Amino acid sequence: MLARTHELLDGFDVAGHPMTVFSTGSDEDKHVGDEYFLNSGDKIRYFLEPGSVARATPTQAAQLTVPPARSVNKIGHALGVLDPVFRKHTFSDKVRGVARAIGAHKDPRVLQSMVICKQPRIGGEVPCHNDSTFLYTDPPSAVGAWIALDECTPENGCLSFLPGSHKTARVSSRFVRAQGGGTEFVPVPGVTPNEEDWDALDGWRQAPCPPGTLVLIHGSVMHRSPPNPSDRTRMIYTFHMIEGADGSVYDEKNWLQPTQEMPFQRLYGDVAA
Ligand SMILES: O=C(O)CCC(=O)C(=O)O
């Protein structure tokens, strides 16, 4: 998967990428940027590190300040379905066996699969969050499968977790498509938000790990990762699972929506090789 990631990055062609939209900030261009993000659930798209783009000026278009292969923050969000290498690993007997062993879902569906690059020196932070906020189901059911492709250390931005937070954090808001375009957080009706400032609490623990490690992330656990100021990449591959069996509702407001061409794939179903 690491070799394939480098192939994808080396093949990344910035021509036609809506990079400019993130820089000019005009409403029309922002709309193009939103479209690029919101319709990425059934595609392989490249999202840039803010630190890799020099903003447009009146006399010059936005441009990359680093080579294209170094500019990418993440590649998603249907990598595990559309790319043969990532698909092979996502729908492997090994992964299916792990999903059966943890028994979180009767009929797990795979969604939001991506590589996060955390590029040397410019790799940005992933702020404190839990995954069910982003992939909201009623009841909450998200589980992340996160696989280190590089050595992940405190120096290059390994994950940190707040142990036990999955038992107390309520999924009280969800990340949805905003009516006027773009995205926003809205409250989950009937769920009282926690009062904690999770980020500021004591007890956060870093989770360094060697390449090849699979980390299973409970949909309610608070986690985060800092920027990568080091000279080494911190590549990881992650996909998420939700309950697809009757009784679980995937929220129609969620930022990521299944499409007719690509419904969320069944982990235990047949996937074309
Ligand atoms: O890899 C990271 O730094 C963050 C990943 C993450 O937060 C997630 O997969 O939910």
XYZ file of N, CA and C and ligand atoms in Angstrom:
829
model
N 0.830 -1.210 0.000
C 0.000 0.000 0.000
C 0.859 1.252 0.000
N 2.018 1.172 0.691
C 2.901 2.345 0.699
C 3.447 2.595 -0.712
N 3.855 1.504 -1.380
C 4.374 1.650 -2.749
C 3.289 2.222 -3.658
N 2.084 1.742 -3.506
C 0.972 2.234 -4.331
C 0.691 3.714 -4.035
N 0.800 4.087 -2.763
C 0.601 5.494 -2.400
C 1.613 6.372 -3.135
N 2.861 5.922 -3.154
C 3.882 6.724 -3.846
C 3.608 6.784 -5.342
N 3.104 5.674 -5.910
C 2.739 5.710 -7.338
C 1.641 6.742 -7.582
N 0.631 6.715 -6.711
C -0.481 7.664 -6.875
C 0.020 9.101 -6.737
N 0.888 9.315 -5.755
C 1.406 10.672 -5.542
C 2.272 11.112 -6.722
N 3.093 10.188 -7.228
C 3.950 10.548 -8.360
C 3.111 10.846 -9.605
N 1.927 10.237 -9.688
C 1.060 10.459 -10.849
C 0.115 11.630 -10.666
N 0.177 12.276 -9.531
C -0.764 13.378 -9.259
C -0.481 14.557 -10.193
N -1.493 14.890 -10.990
C -1.350 15.989 -11.944
C -2.162 17.177 -11.429
N -1.477 18.237 -11.163
C -2.139 19.374 -10.532
C -2.977 20.174 -11.543
N -2.745 19.911 -12.852
C -3.533 20.627 -13.872
C -5.002 20.269 -13.701
N -5.834 21.267 -13.631
C -7.272 21.014 -13.500
C -7.719 20.821 -12.065
N -6.786 20.733 -11.146
C -7.156 20.591 -9.735
C -7.698 21.931 -9.235
N -8.775 21.914 -8.423
C -9.333 23.204 -7.996
C -8.518 23.880 -6.903
N -7.225 23.628 -6.894
C -6.318 24.276 -5.938
C -6.567 25.771 -5.849
N -6.781 26.385 -6.982
C -6.975 27.833 -7.024
C -8.141 28.242 -6.129
N -9.176 27.363 -6.066
C -10.367 27.759 -5.333
C -10.071 27.956 -3.858
N -9.156 27.154 -3.341
C -8.865 27.294 -1.915
C -8.100 28.582 -1.674
N -7.556 29.142 -2.750
C -6.701 30.310 -2.597
C -7.416 31.617 -2.874
N -8.294 31.613 -3.868
C -8.878 32.901 -4.225
C -9.989 33.284 -3.258
N -10.683 32.258 -2.759
C -11.706 32.546 -1.751
C -12.973 33.166 -2.298
N -13.091 33.325 -3.638
C -14.352 33.879 -4.145
C -15.444 32.835 -3.990
N -16.702 33.280 -3.890
C -17.796 32.353 -3.624
C -17.905 31.286 -4.705
N -17.741 31.737 -5.948
C -17.905 30.773 -7.040
C -16.825 29.697 -6.945
N -15.604 30.135 -6.689
C -14.516 29.172 -6.604
C -14.661 28.287 -5.374
N -15.139 28.867 -4.295
C -15.331 28.069 -3.090
C -16.311 26.944 -3.386
N -17.326 27.276 -4.193
C -18.324 26.295 -4.567
C -17.675 25.113 -5.293
N -16.711 25.443 -6.171
C -16.007 24.367 -6.880
C -15.223 23.511 -5.877
N -14.604 24.170 -4.907
C -13.864 23.437 -3.878
C -14.783 22.548 -3.061
N -15.961 23.064 -2.717
C -16.941 22.258 -1.977
C -17.334 21.033 -2.786
N -17.597 21.265 -4.073
C -18.021 20.161 -4.952
C -16.922 19.094 -4.981
N -15.690 19.540 -5.085
C -14.563 18.594 -5.167
C -14.520 17.717 -3.919
N -14.790 18.326 -2.777
C -14.791 17.582 -1.509
C -16.061 16.746 -1.363
N -17.219 17.386 -1.528
C -18.491 16.714 -1.215
C -18.775 15.549 -2.158
N -18.275 15.614 -3.378
C -18.528 14.525 -4.326
C -17.340 13.580 -4.455
N -16.536 13.518 -3.421
C -15.344 12.653 -3.482
C -15.608 11.273 -2.889
N -16.834 11.041 -2.394
C -17.120 9.778 -1.701
C -17.046 8.564 -2.600
N -17.213 8.767 -3.919
C -17.117 7.628 -4.837
C -16.002 7.848 -5.860
N -14.979 8.594 -5.416
C -13.870 8.920 -6.332
C -12.529 8.845 -5.603
N -11.467 8.942 -6.404
C -10.131 9.099 -5.809
C -9.696 10.531 -6.099
N -9.683 11.340 -5.080
C -9.332 12.741 -5.266
C -8.209 13.139 -4.313
N -7.549 14.219 -4.670
C -6.352 14.643 -3.939
C -6.635 15.973 -3.231
N -6.415 15.998 -1.944
C -6.640 17.209 -1.159
C -5.285 17.734 -0.697
N -5.112 19.046 -0.844
C -3.774 19.621 -0.645
C -3.543 20.085 0.778
N -2.283 20.025 1.172
C -1.873 20.642 2.434
C -1.962 22.156 2.280
N -2.625 22.851 3.198
C -2.650 24.318 3.088
C -1.241 24.899 2.960
N -0.279 24.266 3.636
C 1.097 24.778 3.609
C 1.806 24.540 2.292
N 1.141 23.925 1.325
C 1.801 23.654 0.043
C 1.329 24.596 -1.057
N 0.407 25.489 -0.712
C -0.189 26.348 -1.744
C 0.127 27.814 -1.452
N 0.717 28.476 -2.440
C 0.880 29.939 -2.352
C -0.383 30.560 -2.917
N -1.034 31.372 -2.117
C -2.328 31.929 -2.510
C -2.204 32.780 -3.766
N -3.323 32.845 -4.478
C -3.354 33.688 -5.680
C -3.193 35.156 -5.277
N -2.552 35.910 -6.127
C -2.457 37.359 -5.942
C -3.105 37.998 -7.175
N -3.303 39.310 -7.158
C -3.916 39.923 -8.352
C -3.134 39.656 -9.627
N -1.850 39.388 -9.485
C -1.058 39.213 -10.711
C -0.647 37.764 -10.965
N -0.948 36.869 -10.033
C -0.431 35.500 -10.189
C -1.436 34.481 -9.670
N -1.615 33.394 -10.428
C -2.529 32.332 -9.985
C -1.923 31.604 -8.787
N -2.779 30.931 -8.040
C -2.273 30.112 -6.933
C -1.335 29.056 -7.478
N -0.309 28.739 -6.709
C 0.600 27.688 -7.180
C 1.191 26.906 -6.023
N 1.676 25.723 -6.368
C 2.286 24.878 -5.341
C 3.666 25.404 -5.005
N 4.011 25.296 -3.733
C 5.346 25.726 -3.299
C 6.265 24.529 -3.090
N 5.723 23.337 -3.288
C 6.502 22.097 -3.156
C 6.142 21.217 -4.351
N 6.937 20.172 -4.644
C 6.573 19.289 -5.757
C 5.190 18.674 -5.521
N 4.422 18.409 -6.600
C 3.057 17.897 -6.433
C 2.968 16.691 -5.497
N 3.916 15.775 -5.586
C 3.851 14.568 -4.756
C 4.001 14.894 -3.265
N 4.556 16.062 -2.985
C 4.741 16.476 -1.581
C 3.614 17.393 -1.090
N 2.697 17.719 -2.007
C 1.683 18.733 -1.674
C 0.400 18.132 -1.105
N 0.290 16.801 -1.185
C -1.013 16.172 -0.921
C -1.176 15.857 0.563
N -2.266 16.312 1.123
C -2.612 16.009 2.514
C -3.271 14.646 2.593
N -4.258 14.397 1.704
C -4.893 13.076 1.696
C -5.442 12.743 0.332
N -5.620 11.434 0.120
C -6.170 10.909 -1.132
C -7.417 10.123 -0.764
N -8.580 10.572 -1.234
C -9.813 9.875 -0.853
C -10.961 10.258 -1.763
N -12.152 9.776 -1.509
C -12.548 9.050 -0.312
C -13.094 7.665 -0.634
N -12.784 7.155 -1.869
C -13.210 5.788 -2.209
C -12.011 4.950 -2.626
N -10.875 5.249 -2.016
C -9.636 4.563 -2.396
C -9.756 3.053 -2.217
N -10.367 2.626 -1.116
C -10.449 1.199 -0.786
C -11.398 0.428 -1.681
N -12.178 1.130 -2.468
C -13.096 0.458 -3.388
C -12.561 0.538 -4.812
N -12.046 1.693 -5.187
C -11.692 1.922 -6.588
C -10.268 1.511 -6.943
N -9.374 1.552 -5.986
C -7.983 1.217 -6.302
C -7.735 -0.259 -5.999
N -7.223 -1.009 -6.988
C -7.087 -2.467 -6.800
C -6.228 -2.852 -5.597
N -5.159 -2.107 -5.355
C -4.268 -2.480 -4.238
C -4.974 -2.254 -2.904
N -5.581 -1.080 -2.743
C -6.263 -0.789 -1.472
C -7.513 -1.652 -1.303
N -8.161 -1.975 -2.431
C -9.352 -2.831 -2.343
C -8.969 -4.235 -1.854
N -7.842 -4.719 -2.402
C -7.389 -6.071 -2.015
C -7.192 -6.167 -0.505
N -6.612 -5.136 0.082
C -6.355 -5.183 1.527
C -7.607 -4.880 2.347
N -8.435 -3.949 1.849
C -9.639 -3.575 2.606
C -10.594 -4.756 2.732
N -10.766 -5.473 1.613
C -11.740 -6.574 1.615
C -11.024 -7.928 1.757
N -9.908 -7.932 2.466
C -9.127 -9.166 2.628
C -9.766 -10.055 3.699
N -9.426 -11.314 3.638
C -9.917 -12.239 4.673
C -9.435 -11.806 6.051
N -8.224 -11.235 6.089
C -7.669 -10.781 7.364
C -8.545 -9.695 7.985
N -8.872 -8.690 7.162
C -9.701 -7.580 7.666
C -11.091 -8.092 8.027
N -11.649 -8.939 7.165
C -12.981 -9.483 7.477
C -12.946 -10.255 8.798
N -11.861 -10.990 9.001
C -11.731 -11.768 10.245
C -11.679 -10.852 11.463
N -10.956 -9.742 11.328
C -10.879 -8.790 12.449
C -12.262 -8.204 12.720
N -12.968 -7.827 11.662
C -14.303 -7.229 11.843
C -15.235 -8.238 12.516
N -15.150 -9.492 12.104
C -16.007 -10.510 12.742
C -15.618 -10.678 14.209
N -14.318 -10.644 14.475
C -13.849 -10.868 15.844
C -14.286 -9.738 16.781
N -14.249 -8.493 16.298
C -14.686 -7.426 17.219
C -16.206 -7.375 17.295
N -16.885 -7.866 16.273
C -18.348 -8.022 16.334
C -19.116 -6.731 16.544
N -18.559 -5.617 16.054
C -19.250 -4.333 16.247
C -20.461 -4.208 15.325
N -20.435 -4.903 14.190
C -21.510 -4.757 13.193
C -21.976 -6.126 12.704
N -23.278 -6.183 12.391
C -23.790 -7.405 11.756
C -23.449 -7.411 10.274
N -23.590 -6.239 9.674
C -23.404 -6.126 8.222
C -22.587 -4.863 7.937
N -21.261 -4.937 8.235
C -20.452 -3.718 8.099
C -20.386 -3.208 6.665
N -20.540 -1.913 6.521
C -20.373 -1.262 5.216
C -19.131 -0.396 5.276
N -18.410 -0.383 4.168
C -17.133 0.337 4.106
C -17.354 1.710 3.481
N -16.799 2.738 4.088
C -16.923 4.082 3.521
C -15.715 4.917 3.960
N -15.584 6.053 3.314
C -14.530 7.022 3.626
C -13.159 6.346 3.771
N -12.669 5.825 2.644
C -11.350 5.199 2.654
C -10.340 6.164 2.038
N -9.210 6.305 2.704
C -8.253 7.337 2.260
C -6.851 7.087 2.818
N -5.900 7.679 2.113
C -4.539 7.767 2.644
C -4.371 9.159 3.226
N -3.808 9.239 4.418
C -3.416 10.542 4.981
C -1.892 10.579 4.953
N -1.345 11.612 4.313
C 0.107 11.613 4.042
C 0.944 12.234 5.160
N 0.394 13.228 5.837
C 1.175 13.936 6.877
C 2.596 14.164 6.366
N 2.678 15.033 5.378
C 3.946 15.273 4.672
C 5.001 15.892 5.594
N 6.283 15.620 5.303
C 7.357 16.214 6.108
C 7.233 17.740 6.167
N 7.385 18.268 7.334
C 7.437 19.718 7.611
C 6.118 20.472 7.422
N 5.309 20.072 6.422
C 4.062 20.826 6.218
C 2.813 20.019 6.581
N 2.991 18.748 6.971
C 1.827 17.915 7.302
C 1.043 18.536 8.454
N -0.243 18.800 8.223
C -1.029 19.532 9.220
C -1.572 18.651 10.326
N -2.098 19.318 11.356
C -2.676 18.579 12.479
C -4.065 18.048 12.107
N -4.467 16.951 12.743
C -5.864 16.514 12.700
C -6.416 16.839 14.092
N -7.340 17.813 14.145
C -7.805 18.254 15.469
C -8.597 17.167 16.182
N -8.746 17.354 17.475
C -9.467 16.423 18.344
C -10.901 16.207 17.824
N -11.273 14.962 17.651
C -12.625 14.649 17.158
C -12.959 13.201 17.464
N -14.229 12.830 17.265
C -14.553 11.407 17.187
C -15.263 11.131 15.864
N -15.156 9.882 15.391
C -15.526 9.609 14.000
C -17.029 9.564 13.771
N -17.816 9.231 14.807
C -19.267 9.155 14.599
C -19.876 10.528 14.317
N -19.163 11.590 14.679
C -19.611 12.946 14.346
C -19.587 13.157 12.828
N -18.640 12.513 12.169
C -18.448 12.715 10.725
C -19.211 11.695 9.890
N -19.439 10.527 10.468
C -20.166 9.460 9.756
C -21.313 9.049 10.660
N -22.262 9.962 10.824
C -23.288 9.773 11.845
C -24.319 8.742 11.412
N -24.545 7.764 12.267
C -25.662 6.837 12.086
C -26.477 6.867 13.372
N -27.729 6.497 13.244
C -28.598 6.404 14.422
C -28.991 4.943 14.587
N -28.501 4.268 15.634
C -27.548 4.732 16.641
C -26.121 4.802 16.074
N -25.229 5.560 16.765
C -23.847 5.669 16.281
C -23.187 4.301 16.141
N -22.482 4.091 15.042
C -21.903 2.754 14.805
C -20.538 2.793 14.137
N -19.971 3.985 13.903
C -18.723 4.058 13.139
C -17.567 3.383 13.882
N -16.758 2.680 13.123
C -15.487 2.136 13.620
C -14.449 2.424 12.541
N -13.322 2.981 12.941
C -12.246 3.253 11.987
C -11.243 2.113 11.980
N -10.774 1.773 10.784
C -9.647 0.840 10.658
C -8.499 1.672 10.094
N -7.457 1.813 10.848
C -6.370 2.760 10.549
C -5.091 1.949 10.483
N -4.404 1.995 9.370
C -3.218 1.144 9.177
C -2.000 2.027 8.915
N -0.990 1.874 9.767
C 0.252 2.652 9.588
C 1.011 2.112 8.383
N 1.383 3.005 7.479
C 2.213 2.599 6.333
C 3.669 2.989 6.567
N 3.881 3.952 7.439
C 5.219 4.369 7.868
C 5.312 4.142 9.369
N 6.524 4.235 9.875
C 6.705 4.302 11.324
C 6.018 5.584 11.824
N 5.171 5.470 12.808
C 4.474 6.651 13.338
C 5.007 6.931 14.739
N 5.543 8.119 14.923
C 6.221 8.468 16.171
C 5.729 9.834 16.647
N 6.047 10.205 17.879
C 5.683 11.561 18.320
C 6.309 12.630 17.413
N 7.462 12.312 16.822
C 8.149 13.319 15.998
C 7.425 13.587 14.676
N 6.829 12.542 14.085
C 6.178 12.777 12.781
C 4.650 12.789 12.873
N 4.125 12.905 14.084
C 2.682 13.148 14.207
C 1.836 11.909 14.394
N 2.259 11.014 15.289
C 1.452 9.807 15.542
C 0.109 10.188 16.176
N -0.813 9.238 16.174
C -2.116 9.463 16.801
C -1.987 9.608 18.310
N -2.921 10.338 18.903
C -3.097 10.331 20.367
C -4.562 10.053 20.659
N -4.800 9.395 21.779
C -6.164 9.071 22.202
C -6.390 9.544 23.631
N -7.665 9.842 23.926
C -8.044 10.080 25.316
C -8.732 8.807 25.809
N -7.975 7.972 26.547
C -8.513 6.661 26.916
C -9.824 6.779 27.677
N -10.766 5.933 27.345
C -12.044 5.899 28.063
C -13.067 6.909 27.570
N -12.635 7.850 26.700
C -13.577 8.899 26.272
C -14.742 8.310 25.474
N -14.549 7.139 24.884
C -15.657 6.533 24.118
C -16.822 6.152 25.035
N -16.522 6.045 26.340
C -17.596 5.660 27.270
C -18.397 6.870 27.736
N -17.809 8.053 27.614
C -18.512 9.223 28.154
C -18.862 10.265 27.080
N -18.145 10.251 25.954
C -18.420 11.265 24.927
C -19.734 10.921 24.227
N -20.653 11.886 24.243
C -21.907 11.669 23.516
C -21.743 12.235 22.102
N -22.350 11.559 21.144
C -22.272 12.071 19.771
C -23.394 13.095 19.635
N -23.050 14.338 19.950
C -24.079 15.372 20.075
C -24.091 16.328 18.888
N -23.117 16.177 17.993
C -23.187 16.998 16.781
C -22.715 16.154 15.602
N -23.100 16.561 14.426
C -22.694 15.814 13.229
C -22.304 16.782 12.130
N -21.423 16.322 11.286
C -20.830 17.142 10.225
C -21.628 16.898 8.949
N -22.344 17.928 8.508
C -23.327 17.716 7.441
C -23.110 18.692 6.281
N -23.802 18.394 5.175
C -23.846 19.335 4.050
C -24.708 20.530 4.453
N -24.164 21.716 4.299
C -24.935 22.914 4.674
C -25.894 23.259 3.539
N -27.012 23.860 3.887
C -28.021 24.145 2.862
C -27.521 25.079 1.768
N -26.745 26.069 2.156
C -26.249 27.021 1.157
C -24.972 26.559 0.474
N -24.572 25.304 0.643
C -23.311 24.800 0.100
C -22.286 24.673 1.213
N -21.303 23.844 0.999
C -20.274 23.647 2.019
C -20.747 22.721 3.125
N -20.088 22.817 4.268
C -20.365 21.901 5.379
C -20.491 22.679 6.678
N -21.115 22.036 7.646
C -21.226 22.658 8.972
C -21.487 21.563 10.010
N -21.298 21.911 11.273
C -21.653 21.018 12.370
C -23.038 21.413 12.855
N -23.934 20.437 13.006
C -25.259 20.746 13.566
C -25.526 19.789 14.727
N -26.334 20.229 15.692
C -26.605 19.372 16.852
C -27.401 18.131 16.475
N -27.169 17.056 17.195
C -28.013 15.866 17.069
C -29.194 16.079 18.012
N -30.424 16.095 17.479
C -31.580 16.401 18.330
C -31.667 15.445 19.521
N -31.925 16.004 20.678
C -32.155 15.172 21.865
C -30.892 14.710 22.573
N -29.720 15.076 22.062
C -28.474 14.654 22.734
C -27.795 15.880 23.348
N -27.672 15.866 24.661
C -27.047 16.997 25.356
C -25.532 16.936 25.173
N -24.937 18.015 24.701
C -23.475 17.991 24.515
C -22.734 17.809 25.841
N -21.604 17.137 25.791
C -20.735 17.066 26.972
C -20.217 18.461 27.296
N -19.861 18.640 28.569
C -19.300 19.947 28.926
C -17.780 19.970 28.812
N -17.200 18.795 28.711
C -15.732 18.721 28.711
C -15.114 19.464 27.537
N -13.953 20.066 27.797
C -13.096 20.534 26.712
C -12.092 19.401 26.517
N -12.419 18.484 25.616
C -11.650 17.227 25.505
C -10.168 17.478 25.300
N -9.887 18.453 24.432
C -8.496 18.740 24.084
C -7.665 19.087 25.315
N -8.320 19.775 26.269
C -7.580 20.324 27.417
C -7.476 19.314 28.564
N -8.162 18.190 28.469
C -8.148 17.242 29.592
C -6.787 16.568 29.746
N -6.480 16.168 30.974
C -5.274 15.366 31.224
C -5.542 13.943 30.759
N -4.474 13.221 30.516
C -4.637 11.792 30.268
C -4.510 11.383 28.819
N -4.284 12.343 27.911
C -4.069 11.973 26.508
C -2.839 11.068 26.396
N -2.960 10.051 25.574
C -1.822 9.151 25.393
C -1.453 9.027 23.926
N -0.173 9.165 23.656
C 0.304 8.982 22.287
C 0.281 7.502 21.932
N 0.113 7.231 20.642
C 0.052 5.838 20.194
C 1.043 5.601 19.053
N 2.355 5.686 19.368
C 3.343 5.414 18.314
C 3.233 3.951 17.873
N 3.552 3.683 16.621
C 3.453 2.284 16.156
C 4.285 2.084 14.900
N 4.720 0.830 14.700
C 5.492 0.532 13.480
C 4.579 0.360 12.275
N 5.143 0.453 11.053
C 4.338 0.256 9.856
C 3.707 -1.129 9.869
N 2.486 -1.199 9.364
C 1.779 -2.478 9.350
C 0.818 -2.626 10.503
N 0.904 -1.732 11.483
C 0.001 -1.812 12.638
C -1.419 -1.428 12.221
N -2.386 -2.223 12.646
C -3.800 -1.860 12.472
C -4.312 -1.309 13.790
N -4.863 -0.107 13.747
C -5.476 0.493 14.939
C -6.975 0.579 14.685
N -7.757 -0.006 15.573
C -9.216 0.053 15.452
C -9.706 1.194 16.321
N -10.472 2.088 15.727
C -10.847 3.330 16.419
C -12.359 3.348 16.662
N -12.739 3.264 17.925
C -14.156 3.334 18.312
C -14.739 4.675 17.851
N -15.952 4.649 17.338
C -16.557 5.851 16.763
C -16.762 7.002 17.731
N -16.683 6.715 19.036
C -16.885 7.802 20.003
C -15.594 8.265 20.661
N -14.491 7.547 20.459
C -13.266 7.897 21.204
C -12.652 9.186 20.650
N -12.240 10.062 21.548
C -11.623 11.321 21.122
C -10.162 11.030 20.746
N -9.791 11.491 19.566
C -8.415 11.289 19.114
C -7.981 12.475 18.258
N -6.692 12.545 18.015
C -6.125 13.692 17.291
C -4.707 13.337 16.870
N -4.137 14.157 15.991
C -2.703 14.013 15.694
C -2.137 15.397 15.403
N -0.902 15.635 15.844
C -0.301 16.970 15.688
C 0.323 17.138 14.300
N 0.779 18.352 13.972
C 1.508 18.551 12.706
C 2.769 17.690 12.666
N 3.335 17.582 11.476
C 4.572 16.820 11.307
C 5.716 17.773 10.974
N 6.469 18.215 11.986
C 7.586 19.121 11.701
C 8.850 18.371 11.276
N 8.815 17.041 11.270
C 10.029 16.257 11.015
C 10.318 16.162 9.510
N 11.401 15.483 9.185
C 11.792 15.315 7.782
C 11.218 14.034 7.192
N 10.400 13.310 7.958
C 9.907 12.007 7.487
C 8.402 12.038 7.273
N 7.936 11.322 6.224
C 6.487 11.235 6.014
C 5.865 10.393 7.120
N 4.570 10.574 7.277
C 3.805 9.695 8.179
C 2.544 9.290 7.420
N 2.744 8.304 6.519
C 1.633 7.852 5.673
C 0.825 6.802 6.424
N -0.468 6.915 6.288
C -1.360 5.885 6.846
C -2.505 5.663 5.857
N -3.114 4.475 5.944
C -4.334 4.210 5.178
C -5.453 3.966 6.179
N -6.611 4.566 5.935
C -7.736 4.311 6.838
C -9.033 4.170 6.059
N -9.891 3.290 6.545
C -11.273 3.254 6.056
C -12.170 3.103 7.272
N -13.443 3.330 7.053
C -14.381 3.284 8.175
C -15.472 2.276 7.894
N -16.067 1.788 8.952
C -17.179 0.843 8.832
C -18.350 1.399 9.626
N -19.544 1.174 9.088
C -20.774 1.490 9.835
C -21.696 0.288 9.750
N -22.686 0.266 10.616
C -23.671 -0.814 10.569
C -24.582 -0.624 9.362
N -24.711 -1.670 8.559
C -25.592 -1.599 7.394
C -26.867 -2.401 7.579
N -26.973 -3.115 8.708
C -28.153 -3.960 8.921
C -29.365 -3.111 9.273
N -30.553 -3.698 9.099
C -31.795 -2.992 9.451
C -31.702 -2.480 10.877
N -32.271 -1.300 11.098
C -32.251 -0.751 12.458
C -31.205 0.324 12.603
N -30.315 0.437 11.637
C -29.318 1.500 11.685
C -29.575 2.442 10.506
N -29.637 3.731 10.789
C -29.947 4.700 9.732
C -28.727 5.591 9.488
N -28.262 5.586 8.255
C -27.184 6.500 7.863
C -27.809 7.859 7.579
N -27.313 8.886 8.236
C -27.983 10.184 8.191
C -27.908 10.803 6.789
N -29.072 11.196 6.295
C -29.108 11.745 4.922
C -28.485 13.131 4.830
N -28.182 13.724 5.997
C -27.515 15.041 5.965
C -25.993 14.914 5.963
N -25.474 13.733 6.289
C -24.021 13.574 6.414
C -23.285 14.129 5.196
N -22.100 14.639 5.439
C -21.324 15.236 4.345
C -21.073 14.219 3.240
N -20.826 12.971 3.626
C -20.515 11.936 2.640
C -21.774 11.115 2.387
N -22.182 11.047 1.137
C -23.395 10.312 0.791
C -23.080 9.206 -0.212
N -23.756 8.056 -0.049
C -23.592 7.009 -1.066
C -24.204 7.501 -2.382
N -23.749 6.960 -3.477
C -24.328 7.338 -4.767
C -24.941 6.093 -5.404
N -25.746 6.330 -6.437
C -26.355 5.189 -7.123
C -25.272 4.285 -7.704
N -24.256 4.924 -8.252
C -23.164 4.140 -8.867
C -22.392 3.388 -7.797
N -22.282 3.984 -6.615
C -21.478 3.344 -5.578
C -22.140 3.427 -4.206
N -23.078 2.482 -3.941
C -23.595 2.386 -2.575
C -22.450 1.958 -1.660
N -22.583 2.161 -0.360
C -21.520 1.723 0.544
C -21.374 0.202 0.444
N -20.146 -0.231 0.206
C -19.895 -1.653 -0.068
C -19.988 -2.488 1.200
N -20.528 -3.689 1.048
C -20.622 -4.616 2.180
C -19.251 -5.261 2.395
N -18.745 -5.161 3.622
C -17.417 -5.758 3.889
C -17.446 -7.262 3.637
N -18.564 -7.879 3.969
C -18.641 -9.341 3.814
C -19.241 -9.744 2.461
N -19.519 -8.767 1.599
C -20.129 -9.091 0.311
C -19.089 -9.371 -0.746
N -19.560 -9.610 -1.957
C -18.649 -9.859 -3.078
C -18.142 -8.526 -3.596
N -16.859 -8.416 -3.743
C -16.299 -7.202 -4.325
C -15.486 -7.622 -5.533
N -15.764 -6.952 -6.660
C -15.037 -7.304 -7.878
C -13.551 -7.129 -7.639
N -12.776 -8.125 -8.036
C -11.320 -8.057 -7.817
C -10.689 -7.109 -8.822
O -4.181 9.783 10.870
C -4.476 10.777 11.524
O -3.659 11.582 11.854
C -5.903 11.015 11.948
C -6.821 9.942 11.511
C -8.172 10.082 12.092
O -8.433 10.926 12.900
C -9.218 9.183 11.678
O -8.981 8.325 10.813
O -10.331 9.307 12.228
